[in-house]
Short mmCIF file of N, CA and C in Angstrom, two decimals:
data_model
loop_
_atom_site.label_atom_id
_atom_site.label_comp_id
_atom_site.label_asym_id
_atom_site.label_seq_id
_atom_site.Cartn_x
_atom_site.Cartn_y
_atom_site.Cartn_z
N MET V 27 -27.67 8.50 -31.47
CA MET V 27 -27.24 7.00 -30.54
C MET V 27 -26.30 6.87 -29.68
N LYS V 28 -24.68 7.03 -30.85
CA LYS V 28 -23.71 7.11 -30.03
C LYS V 28 -23.24 7.74 -28.68
N LEU V 29 -24.49 9.23 -28.87
CA LEU V 29 -23.89 9.42 -27.50
C LEU V 29 -23.94 9.27 -26.21
N PHE V 30 -25.54 8.91 -27.23
CA PHE V 30 -26.16 8.63 -25.86
C PHE V 30 -25.68 6.95 -24.84
N SER V 31 -25.40 6.58 -25.47
CA SER V 31 -24.42 4.49 -25.36
C SER V 31 -22.92 5.33 -24.96
N CYS V 32 -22.50 6.20 -25.06
CA CYS V 32 -20.88 6.56 -24.71
C CYS V 32 -21.48 7.25 -23.27
N THR V 33 -22.72 8.27 -23.24
CA THR V 33 -22.96 8.43 -22.09
C THR V 33 -23.97 8.26 -21.03
N PHE V 34 -24.18 6.75 -21.30
CA PHE V 34 -24.79 5.68 -20.34
C PHE V 34 -23.90 5.01 -19.46
N ILE V 35 -22.23 4.78 -20.70
CA ILE V 35 -21.59 4.22 -19.63
C ILE V 35 -20.58 5.19 -19.20
N LEU V 36 -20.52 6.27 -19.33
CA LEU V 36 -20.02 7.79 -18.54
C LEU V 36 -20.44 7.62 -17.10
N VAL V 37 -21.73 7.90 -17.03
CA VAL V 37 -22.40 8.06 -15.52
C VAL V 37 -22.44 6.82 -14.87
N LEU V 38 -22.10 5.67 -15.44
CA LEU V 38 -22.54 4.39 -14.81
C LEU V 38 -20.89 3.98 -14.22
N PHE V 39 -19.76 4.46 -15.22
CA PHE V 39 -18.39 4.16 -14.42
C PHE V 39 -18.22 4.91 -13.49
N LEU V 40 -19.16 6.54 -13.17
CA LEU V 40 -19.18 7.61 -12.55
C LEU V 40 -19.22 6.89 -11.31
N SER V 41 -20.38 6.14 -11.34
CA SER V 41 -21.65 6.27 -9.97
C SER V 41 -21.03 4.50 -9.55
N CYS V 42 -19.94 4.16 -9.42
CA CYS V 42 -19.37 3.30 -8.84
C CYS V 42 -18.58 3.56 -7.88
N ASN V 43 -18.81 2.81 -6.53
CA ASN V 43 -17.85 3.54 -5.08
C ASN V 43 -18.11 2.11 -4.84
N SER V 44 -16.68 1.88 -3.68
CA SER V 44 -16.40 1.36 -3.24
C SER V 44 -16.76 1.15 -2.05
N SER V 45 -17.13 -0.33 -0.98
CA SER V 45 -18.00 -0.35 0.35
C SER V 45 -16.58 0.07 1.49
N LYS V 46 -17.35 0.56 2.45
CA LYS V 46 -16.55 1.20 3.60
C LYS V 46 -16.09 0.25 5.16
N GLN V 47 -16.06 -0.42 5.56
CA GLN V 47 -15.35 -0.89 6.56
C GLN V 47 -15.96 0.04 8.14
N ASN V 48 -16.70 -0.79 8.54
CA ASN V 48 -17.29 0.29 9.81
C ASN V 48 -15.45 -0.12 11.01
N ILE V 49 -14.78 0.63 11.29
CA ILE V 49 -13.44 0.70 12.09
C ILE V 49 -13.11 1.91 12.89
N LYS V 50 -13.53 1.08 14.66
CA LYS V 50 -13.54 2.59 15.20
C LYS V 50 -12.34 2.82 15.64
N HIS V 51 -11.23 2.90 15.34
CA HIS V 51 -9.72 3.73 15.20
C HIS V 51 -9.60 3.11 13.47
N LEU V 52 -8.51 4.26 13.61
CA LEU V 52 -7.34 3.93 12.35
C LEU V 52 -6.72 3.22 13.38
N PRO V 53 -5.89 2.06 12.15
CA PRO V 53 -5.02 1.17 12.63
C PRO V 53 -4.14 1.75 13.93
N LEU V 54 -3.60 1.11 15.06
CA LEU V 54 -2.69 1.82 15.73
C LEU V 54 -1.40 0.46 15.55
N GLU V 55 -0.50 1.73 15.76
CA GLU V 55 0.63 1.06 16.00
C GLU V 55 1.33 0.19 17.41
N VAL V 56 1.90 -1.25 16.89
CA VAL V 56 2.61 -1.54 18.21
C VAL V 56 3.81 -1.72 18.24
N SER V 57 3.90 -1.18 20.01
CA SER V 57 5.31 -1.29 19.97
C SER V 57 5.79 -2.73 20.57
N SER V 58 5.09 -2.59 21.85
CA SER V 58 5.89 -3.60 22.91
C SER V 58 5.83 -4.78 22.59
N THR V 59 4.60 -5.63 21.69
CA THR V 59 5.39 -6.90 21.28
C THR V 59 5.44 -7.35 20.22
N CYS V 60 5.79 -6.44 19.33
CA CYS V 60 5.71 -6.38 17.90
C CYS V 60 7.85 -6.81 17.19
N PRO V 61 8.19 -7.20 16.75
CA PRO V 61 9.40 -7.76 16.91
C PRO V 61 9.94 -6.75 16.67
N GLU V 62 11.02 -6.51 16.59
CA GLU V 62 12.04 -5.15 15.67
C GLU V 62 12.38 -5.25 13.76
N ASN V 63 12.16 -6.60 12.89
CA ASN V 63 12.05 -6.43 12.35
C ASN V 63 11.26 -6.38 10.75
N GLY V 64 10.54 -5.80 11.93
CA GLY V 64 9.12 -5.64 11.20
C GLY V 64 8.12 -4.24 12.11
N SER V 65 6.26 -4.84 11.47
CA SER V 65 5.84 -3.92 11.89
C SER V 65 4.38 -4.29 12.65
N CYS V 66 4.33 -3.44 13.69
CA CYS V 66 2.34 -4.50 14.11
C CYS V 66 1.12 -2.97 13.75
N THR V 67 0.15 -3.55 13.88
CA THR V 67 -1.10 -2.98 13.84
C THR V 67 -2.27 -3.57 14.31
N PHE V 68 -2.96 -2.32 15.05
CA PHE V 68 -4.06 -3.12 15.90
C PHE V 68 -5.10 -2.19 15.46
N GLU V 69 -6.50 -3.74 15.03
CA GLU V 69 -7.77 -3.07 15.18
C GLU V 69 -8.90 -3.51 15.26
N ILE V 70 -9.73 -2.44 15.41
CA ILE V 70 -10.73 -2.87 15.85
C ILE V 70 -12.25 -2.37 15.25
N LEU V 71 -12.78 -3.92 14.49
CA LEU V 71 -13.80 -3.83 13.87
C LEU V 71 -14.81 -3.88 14.51
N LYS V 72 -15.71 -2.80 14.67
CA LYS V 72 -17.24 -2.58 15.04
C LYS V 72 -18.12 -3.19 14.18
N ASN V 73 -19.30 -4.20 15.12
CA ASN V 73 -20.39 -4.42 14.34
C ASN V 73 -19.73 -5.77 13.34
N LYS V 74 -19.17 -6.16 12.90
CA LYS V 74 -18.06 -7.05 12.15
C LYS V 74 -18.42 -8.38 12.65
N SER V 75 -18.15 -9.68 12.01
CA SER V 75 -17.90 -10.98 12.06
C SER V 75 -17.08 -10.76 10.33
N PHE V 76 -16.69 -12.53 11.07
CA PHE V 76 -15.64 -12.92 9.86
C PHE V 76 -15.88 -14.68 9.96
N LEU V 77 -15.90 -15.03 8.76
CA LEU V 77 -15.98 -16.44 8.33
C LEU V 77 -14.43 -16.93 7.81
N ILE V 78 -13.87 -17.89 7.76
CA ILE V 78 -12.39 -18.64 7.10
C ILE V 78 -13.52 -19.11 6.00
N LYS V 79 -12.77 -19.24 5.09
CA LYS V 79 -13.51 -19.55 3.32
C LYS V 79 -12.21 -20.79 3.14
N ASN V 80 -12.30 -21.60 2.19
CA ASN V 80 -11.97 -21.82 1.64
C ASN V 80 -12.04 -21.42 -0.18
N SER V 81 -10.70 -21.56 -0.91
CA SER V 81 -10.92 -22.28 -2.41
C SER V 81 -9.35 -21.89 -2.72
N PHE V 82 -9.14 -23.16 -3.53
CA PHE V 82 -8.44 -23.91 -4.33
C PHE V 82 -7.55 -23.94 -3.36
N GLY V 83 -7.80 -24.65 -2.31
CA GLY V 83 -7.13 -24.91 -1.09
C GLY V 83 -5.88 -24.23 -0.40
N ASP V 84 -6.90 -22.58 -0.54
CA ASP V 84 -6.13 -21.59 0.32
C ASP V 84 -7.04 -20.86 0.80
N SER V 85 -6.30 -20.21 2.63
CA SER V 85 -7.81 -20.28 3.50
C SER V 85 -7.71 -18.42 3.68
N TYR V 86 -9.05 -17.54 3.75
CA TYR V 86 -8.87 -16.45 4.00
C TYR V 86 -9.69 -15.73 4.77
N PRO V 87 -10.06 -14.76 5.51
CA PRO V 87 -11.03 -14.29 5.88
C PRO V 87 -12.53 -13.43 5.35
N GLU V 88 -13.49 -13.79 5.61
CA GLU V 88 -14.47 -12.95 4.45
C GLU V 88 -15.52 -12.13 5.84
N PHE V 89 -14.80 -10.35 5.72
CA PHE V 89 -15.50 -10.48 6.78
C PHE V 89 -17.17 -9.68 6.52
N VAL V 90 -17.91 -9.92 6.91
CA VAL V 90 -20.15 -9.06 7.36
C VAL V 90 -20.10 -8.48 8.72
N ASP V 91 -21.32 -7.92 8.13
CA ASP V 91 -21.53 -7.26 8.86
C ASP V 91 -22.52 -8.27 10.10
N SER V 92 -22.68 -7.26 11.15
CA SER V 92 -23.11 -8.18 12.73
C SER V 92 -23.23 -7.76 13.99
N ASN V 93 -23.15 -8.24 14.90
CA ASN V 93 -23.12 -7.29 16.40
C ASN V 93 -22.40 -7.60 17.28
N LYS V 94 -21.35 -8.45 16.82
CA LYS V 94 -20.07 -8.96 16.97
C LYS V 94 -18.84 -7.77 17.17
N LEU V 95 -17.32 -8.18 17.45
CA LEU V 95 -16.68 -6.82 18.11
C LEU V 95 -15.21 -7.60 17.30
N ILE V 96 -14.42 -7.31 16.67
CA ILE V 96 -13.66 -8.33 15.80
C ILE V 96 -11.86 -7.28 16.71
N PHE V 97 -10.98 -7.74 17.06
CA PHE V 97 -9.88 -7.11 16.74
C PHE V 97 -9.17 -8.33 16.08
N LYS V 98 -8.19 -7.34 15.42
CA LYS V 98 -7.50 -7.55 14.45
C LYS V 98 -5.82 -7.04 14.84
N PHE V 99 -5.09 -8.27 14.71
CA PHE V 99 -3.63 -7.72 14.83
C PHE V 99 -2.97 -7.83 13.75
N GLN V 100 -2.03 -8.00 13.63
CA GLN V 100 -0.88 -7.48 12.48
C GLN V 100 0.26 -7.19 12.08
N TYR V 101 0.79 -8.56 12.11
CA TYR V 101 2.48 -8.27 12.24
C TYR V 101 3.43 -8.59 10.45
N LEU V 102 3.85 -7.54 10.55
CA LEU V 102 5.05 -7.85 8.74
C LEU V 102 5.64 -7.71 8.76
N ARG V 103 6.55 -8.63 8.39
CA ARG V 103 8.18 -8.36 8.24
C ARG V 103 8.78 -7.43 7.35
N ASP V 104 9.60 -7.03 7.35
CA ASP V 104 10.00 -6.46 6.92
C ASP V 104 11.03 -6.64 5.73
N SER V 105 10.77 -6.76 4.37
CA SER V 105 11.11 -7.82 3.01
C SER V 105 12.43 -7.74 3.44
N ILE V 106 13.33 -8.63 2.58
CA ILE V 106 14.75 -9.27 2.88
C ILE V 106 15.28 -8.99 1.32
N PRO V 107 16.48 -7.83 1.61
CA PRO V 107 17.02 -6.91 0.52
C PRO V 107 16.94 -7.98 -0.84
N ASN V 108 16.90 -7.62 -1.99
CA ASN V 108 17.48 -8.49 -3.01
C ASN V 108 16.62 -10.22 -2.83
N THR V 109 15.25 -10.24 -2.37
CA THR V 109 15.00 -11.53 -2.12
C THR V 109 13.77 -11.37 -2.94
N GLN V 110 13.19 -12.70 -3.83
CA GLN V 110 11.80 -12.18 -3.76
C GLN V 110 10.93 -13.36 -3.24
N ASP V 111 9.77 -12.58 -3.46
CA ASP V 111 8.94 -13.62 -2.91
C ASP V 111 9.61 -13.63 -1.04
N SER V 112 9.57 -13.04 -0.45
CA SER V 112 10.38 -12.73 0.94
C SER V 112 9.22 -11.78 2.19
N SER V 113 8.28 -11.40 1.27
CA SER V 113 6.81 -11.06 2.28
C SER V 113 6.26 -12.18 2.94
N TYR V 114 6.20 -11.53 4.40
CA TYR V 114 5.15 -12.57 5.23
C TYR V 114 4.86 -11.71 6.57
N LYS V 115 3.54 -12.28 6.66
CA LYS V 115 2.92 -11.81 7.41
C LYS V 115 2.26 -12.48 8.22
N GLU V 116 1.93 -11.99 9.03
CA GLU V 116 1.32 -12.82 11.03
C GLU V 116 0.14 -11.93 10.70
N ILE V 117 -2.01 -12.64 10.83
CA ILE V 117 -2.63 -11.52 11.33
C ILE V 117 -3.17 -13.01 12.30
N ILE V 118 -3.86 -11.64 13.37
CA ILE V 118 -4.77 -13.04 14.72
C ILE V 118 -5.83 -12.09 14.86
N LEU V 119 -7.21 -12.87 13.96
CA LEU V 119 -8.14 -12.65 14.45
C LEU V 119 -9.53 -12.56 15.36
N ILE V 120 -9.65 -11.71 16.07
CA ILE V 120 -10.36 -12.42 18.01
C ILE V 120 -11.95 -11.82 17.61
N GLU V 121 -12.85 -13.05 17.79
CA GLU V 121 -14.20 -12.53 17.64
C GLU V 121 -15.18 -12.41 18.62
N LEU V 122 -15.41 -11.83 19.13
CA LEU V 122 -16.56 -11.76 20.52
C LEU V 122 -17.72 -10.51 20.73
N ASN V 123 -18.68 -11.20 21.36
CA ASN V 123 -19.75 -10.82 21.00
C ASN V 123 -19.81 -8.50 21.16
N SER V 124 -20.10 -8.01 21.55
CA SER V 124 -19.97 -6.42 21.61
C SER V 124 -20.54 -5.76 22.63
N ASP V 125 -21.06 -7.07 23.63
CA ASP V 125 -21.79 -6.58 24.37
C ASP V 125 -20.64 -7.01 26.25
N TYR V 126 -19.39 -7.37 25.71
CA TYR V 126 -18.84 -7.82 27.11
C TYR V 126 -18.86 -6.69 28.58
N ASP V 127 -18.16 -7.19 29.55
CA ASP V 127 -18.22 -6.18 30.42
C ASP V 127 -16.14 -6.72 31.08
N GLU V 128 -16.08 -7.63 31.49
CA GLU V 128 -14.75 -8.27 31.83
C GLU V 128 -14.85 -9.66 31.45
N LEU V 129 -13.05 -10.34 30.20
CA LEU V 129 -13.22 -11.15 29.65
C LEU V 129 -12.35 -11.67 30.18
N ASP V 130 -12.48 -13.20 30.44
CA ASP V 130 -11.28 -13.76 30.81
C ASP V 130 -11.19 -15.72 30.44
N PHE V 131 -11.00 -15.43 29.38
CA PHE V 131 -11.28 -17.39 28.81
C PHE V 131 -9.57 -18.23 29.15
N SER V 132 -9.62 -19.19 29.25
CA SER V 132 -8.76 -20.23 29.16
C SER V 132 -8.35 -20.85 28.20
N SER V 133 -7.38 -21.42 27.44
CA SER V 133 -7.53 -22.64 26.76
C SER V 133 -9.11 -23.98 27.13
N ILE V 134 -9.66 -23.77 27.84
CA ILE V 134 -11.32 -24.80 27.83
C ILE V 134 -11.83 -23.87 27.52
N ASP V 135 -11.74 -22.61 27.03
CA ASP V 135 -12.72 -21.99 26.92
C ASP V 135 -12.63 -21.34 25.61
N PHE V 136 -11.90 -21.72 24.78
CA PHE V 136 -11.61 -21.13 23.85
C PHE V 136 -13.08 -21.50 22.58
N GLU V 137 -13.39 -22.61 22.47
CA GLU V 137 -14.49 -22.92 21.94
C GLU V 137 -16.19 -21.95 21.65
N SER V 138 -15.84 -21.30 23.16
CA SER V 138 -16.93 -20.14 22.56
C SER V 138 -16.28 -18.92 22.32
N ALA V 139 -15.44 -18.46 21.83
CA ALA V 139 -14.79 -17.45 21.10
C ALA V 139 -14.02 -18.07 19.65
N THR V 140 -14.37 -17.62 18.61
CA THR V 140 -13.50 -17.32 17.52
C THR V 140 -12.36 -16.77 17.31
N ILE V 141 -11.41 -17.47 17.35
CA ILE V 141 -9.59 -16.77 16.91
C ILE V 141 -9.20 -17.57 16.69
N TYR V 142 -8.88 -16.46 14.83
CA TYR V 142 -7.98 -17.60 14.01
C TYR V 142 -6.66 -16.76 13.78
N PHE V 143 -5.47 -17.55 14.00
CA PHE V 143 -3.57 -17.29 12.93
C PHE V 143 -3.86 -17.54 11.64
N GLY V 144 -3.62 -16.07 11.24
CA GLY V 144 -3.75 -16.50 9.56
C GLY V 144 -1.91 -15.68 9.19
N ARG V 145 -0.91 -16.93 8.73
CA ARG V 145 -0.06 -16.80 8.61
C ARG V 145 0.17 -17.41 6.32
N ILE V 146 0.71 -15.45 6.93
CA ILE V 146 0.32 -15.24 4.62
C ILE V 146 2.03 -14.65 4.18
N CYS V 147 2.46 -16.32 3.39
CA CYS V 147 3.97 -15.99 3.13
C CYS V 147 4.04 -16.78 1.85
N PHE V 148 5.27 -17.01 1.60
CA PHE V 148 4.91 -18.40 1.03
C PHE V 148 6.38 -19.56 0.78
N CYS V 149 4.88 -20.17 1.90
CA CYS V 149 5.33 -21.39 2.89
C CYS V 149 4.82 -22.45 2.55
N ARG V 150 4.87 -23.15 1.67
CA ARG V 150 4.13 -24.70 0.96
C ARG V 150 3.71 -25.10 2.62
N GLY V 151 2.56 -25.89 2.46
CA GLY V 151 1.87 -26.77 3.45
C GLY V 151 1.27 -25.00 4.07
N GLN V 152 1.73 -24.26 4.64
CA GLN V 152 1.97 -23.63 6.16
C GLN V 152 1.33 -22.18 6.11
N ASN V 153 0.23 -21.98 5.37
CA ASN V 153 -0.07 -20.74 4.64
C ASN V 153 -1.61 -20.36 4.83
N GLY V 154 -2.12 -19.92 5.25
CA GLY V 154 -3.45 -19.39 5.21
C GLY V 154 -4.16 -19.44 6.46
N TYR V 155 -5.35 -20.26 7.52
CA TYR V 155 -5.46 -19.17 8.17
C TYR V 155 -5.92 -20.90 9.36
N PHE V 156 -5.42 -21.05 10.66
CA PHE V 156 -6.07 -21.93 11.94
C PHE V 156 -6.51 -21.68 12.97
N LYS V 157 -6.87 -22.26 13.01
CA LYS V 157 -8.30 -21.62 14.60
C LYS V 157 -7.36 -22.38 15.30
N VAL V 158 -7.00 -20.92 16.81
CA VAL V 158 -6.51 -21.30 18.05
C VAL V 158 -7.19 -21.72 18.79
N THR V 159 -6.56 -22.63 19.63
CA THR V 159 -7.34 -23.71 20.64
C THR V 159 -6.62 -23.73 21.88
N ASN V 160 -5.32 -22.38 22.40
CA ASN V 160 -4.30 -23.12 23.19
C ASN V 160 -4.10 -22.02 23.87
N GLY V 161 -4.32 -21.28 24.55
CA GLY V 161 -3.79 -20.20 24.94
C GLY V 161 -4.36 -18.98 26.07
N LYS V 162 -4.21 -17.72 26.10
CA LYS V 162 -4.32 -17.45 27.45
C LYS V 162 -5.03 -16.47 26.75
N LEU V 163 -6.75 -16.03 27.10
CA LEU V 163 -6.65 -14.04 26.33
C LEU V 163 -7.82 -13.74 27.27
N SER V 164 -8.31 -11.93 28.05
CA SER V 164 -8.47 -12.01 29.21
C SER V 164 -7.92 -9.93 28.61
N ILE V 165 -9.36 -9.56 28.63
CA ILE V 165 -9.67 -8.13 28.25
C ILE V 165 -10.14 -7.28 29.38
N LYS V 166 -9.81 -6.47 29.85
CA LYS V 166 -9.69 -5.83 31.10
C LYS V 166 -10.28 -4.02 31.08
N GLU V 167 -10.75 -3.90 31.76
CA GLU V 167 -11.13 -2.02 31.59
C GLU V 167 -10.34 -1.14 32.91
N LEU V 168 -9.68 -0.52 32.72
CA LEU V 168 -8.48 0.48 32.98
C LEU V 168 -9.78 1.32 33.80
N GLU V 169 -8.76 1.81 34.33
CA GLU V 169 -9.09 3.04 35.13
C GLU V 169 -9.37 4.22 34.75
N ASP V 170 -9.36 4.97 33.83
CA ASP V 170 -9.23 5.74 32.78
C ASP V 170 -10.27 5.46 31.25
N LYS V 171 -11.13 4.18 31.71
CA LYS V 171 -12.39 3.54 30.55
C LYS V 171 -11.35 3.54 29.76
N SER V 172 -10.72 2.85 29.64
CA SER V 172 -9.29 2.02 28.68
C SER V 172 -9.37 0.41 28.68
N PHE V 173 -9.10 -0.52 27.97
CA PHE V 173 -9.05 -1.11 27.92
C PHE V 173 -7.18 -2.19 27.76
N ASN V 174 -7.23 -3.15 28.04
CA ASN V 174 -5.87 -4.04 28.21
C ASN V 174 -6.71 -5.34 27.59
N LEU V 175 -5.51 -5.87 25.86
CA LEU V 175 -5.85 -7.32 25.86
C LEU V 175 -4.62 -8.06 26.17
N LYS V 176 -4.18 -8.83 26.62
CA LYS V 176 -3.37 -9.69 26.42
C LYS V 176 -4.11 -11.34 26.06
N PHE V 177 -2.84 -11.31 25.19
CA PHE V 177 -3.07 -12.80 24.72
C PHE V 177 -1.86 -13.27 24.57
N ASP V 178 -2.18 -14.45 25.04
CA ASP V 178 -1.05 -15.02 24.87
C ASP V 178 -1.23 -16.46 24.15
N TYR V 179 -0.62 -17.12 23.13
CA TYR V 179 -0.84 -18.19 22.46
C TYR V 179 0.25 -19.46 22.20
N MET V 180 -0.48 -21.03 21.73
CA MET V 180 0.57 -21.55 21.31
C MET V 180 -0.39 -22.62 20.15
N LEU V 181 1.05 -22.54 19.15
CA LEU V 181 0.34 -23.13 17.58
C LEU V 181 1.37 -24.10 17.68
N GLN V 182 0.32 -25.37 17.08
CA GLN V 182 0.82 -26.68 16.99
C GLN V 182 1.56 -26.59 15.65
N ASP V 183 2.65 -27.12 15.22
CA ASP V 183 3.30 -28.00 13.71
C ASP V 183 3.18 -26.99 12.78
N ILE V 184 2.78 -25.24 13.12
CA ILE V 184 2.85 -24.77 12.58
C ILE V 184 3.63 -23.50 12.98
N PRO V 185 5.18 -22.35 12.00
CA PRO V 185 6.03 -21.55 12.51
C PRO V 185 5.61 -20.95 12.61
N TYR V 186 5.90 -19.99 13.50
CA TYR V 186 4.92 -18.41 13.64
C TYR V 186 5.95 -17.93 14.51
N VAL V 187 6.10 -16.14 14.83
CA VAL V 187 6.79 -15.15 15.14
C VAL V 187 6.34 -13.98 16.73
N VAL V 188 5.52 -13.72 16.38
CA VAL V 188 4.92 -13.48 17.39
C VAL V 188 3.73 -14.23 18.11
N LYS V 189 4.79 -14.38 20.09
CA LYS V 189 3.85 -15.64 20.35
C LYS V 189 2.78 -14.97 21.84
N SER V 190 2.76 -13.57 22.08
CA SER V 190 1.98 -12.74 23.29
C SER V 190 1.62 -11.02 22.17
N ILE V 191 -0.12 -10.89 22.79
CA ILE V 191 -0.34 -9.57 22.04
C ILE V 191 -0.36 -8.99 23.67
N ASN V 192 -0.30 -7.76 23.58
CA ASN V 192 0.11 -6.54 24.82
C ASN V 192 -0.64 -5.29 24.21
N GLN V 193 -1.73 -5.43 24.68
CA GLN V 193 -2.23 -4.04 23.52
C GLN V 193 -3.40 -3.13 24.53
N SER V 194 -3.68 -1.73 24.55
CA SER V 194 -4.42 -0.37 25.24
C SER V 194 -5.02 -0.23 24.00
N PHE V 195 -7.15 -0.57 24.33
CA PHE V 195 -7.58 0.70 22.95
C PHE V 195 -8.47 1.20 24.18
N GLU V 196 -8.75 1.81 22.99
CA GLU V 196 -10.17 2.52 23.90
C GLU V 196 -11.57 2.40 23.01
N LEU V 197 -12.78 1.95 23.34
CA LEU V 197 -13.70 1.43 22.01
C LEU V 197 -14.80 2.80 22.12
#
């Protein structure tokens, strides 16, 4: 009986598997709009959508399967030597319908897109995800069948480092 129990537990642990996200590209390094004191990445998540969840006063995105397209830009500031809790990260999440031709949004149209700014740091009262409601977003198809995303935005009452994104990509 002990042998059966041990075998069952071993099989149970070996059969566990983590879920995989459907990402079109590996994260692309971003150099044109990235501050010198950190690194930036750009990812495209196809057939995904996100919801901003709140738990114990903190907000975070939860990704779910959908027919939408998510552009994820991330800036990670270099750690400050000999300083605890010096990590700092900014994340921009842009969710759009996956069947777009050419998009051109302005501040007035931001309610039709789902755009959030995430600030992850040891920053009391200014940490979490915030809806972006002011700026300009355009995605244009280039001659070589690639695309260019330009996003300039403004946030009120929240300090931030990256103020614009200019990124070329392929779908």
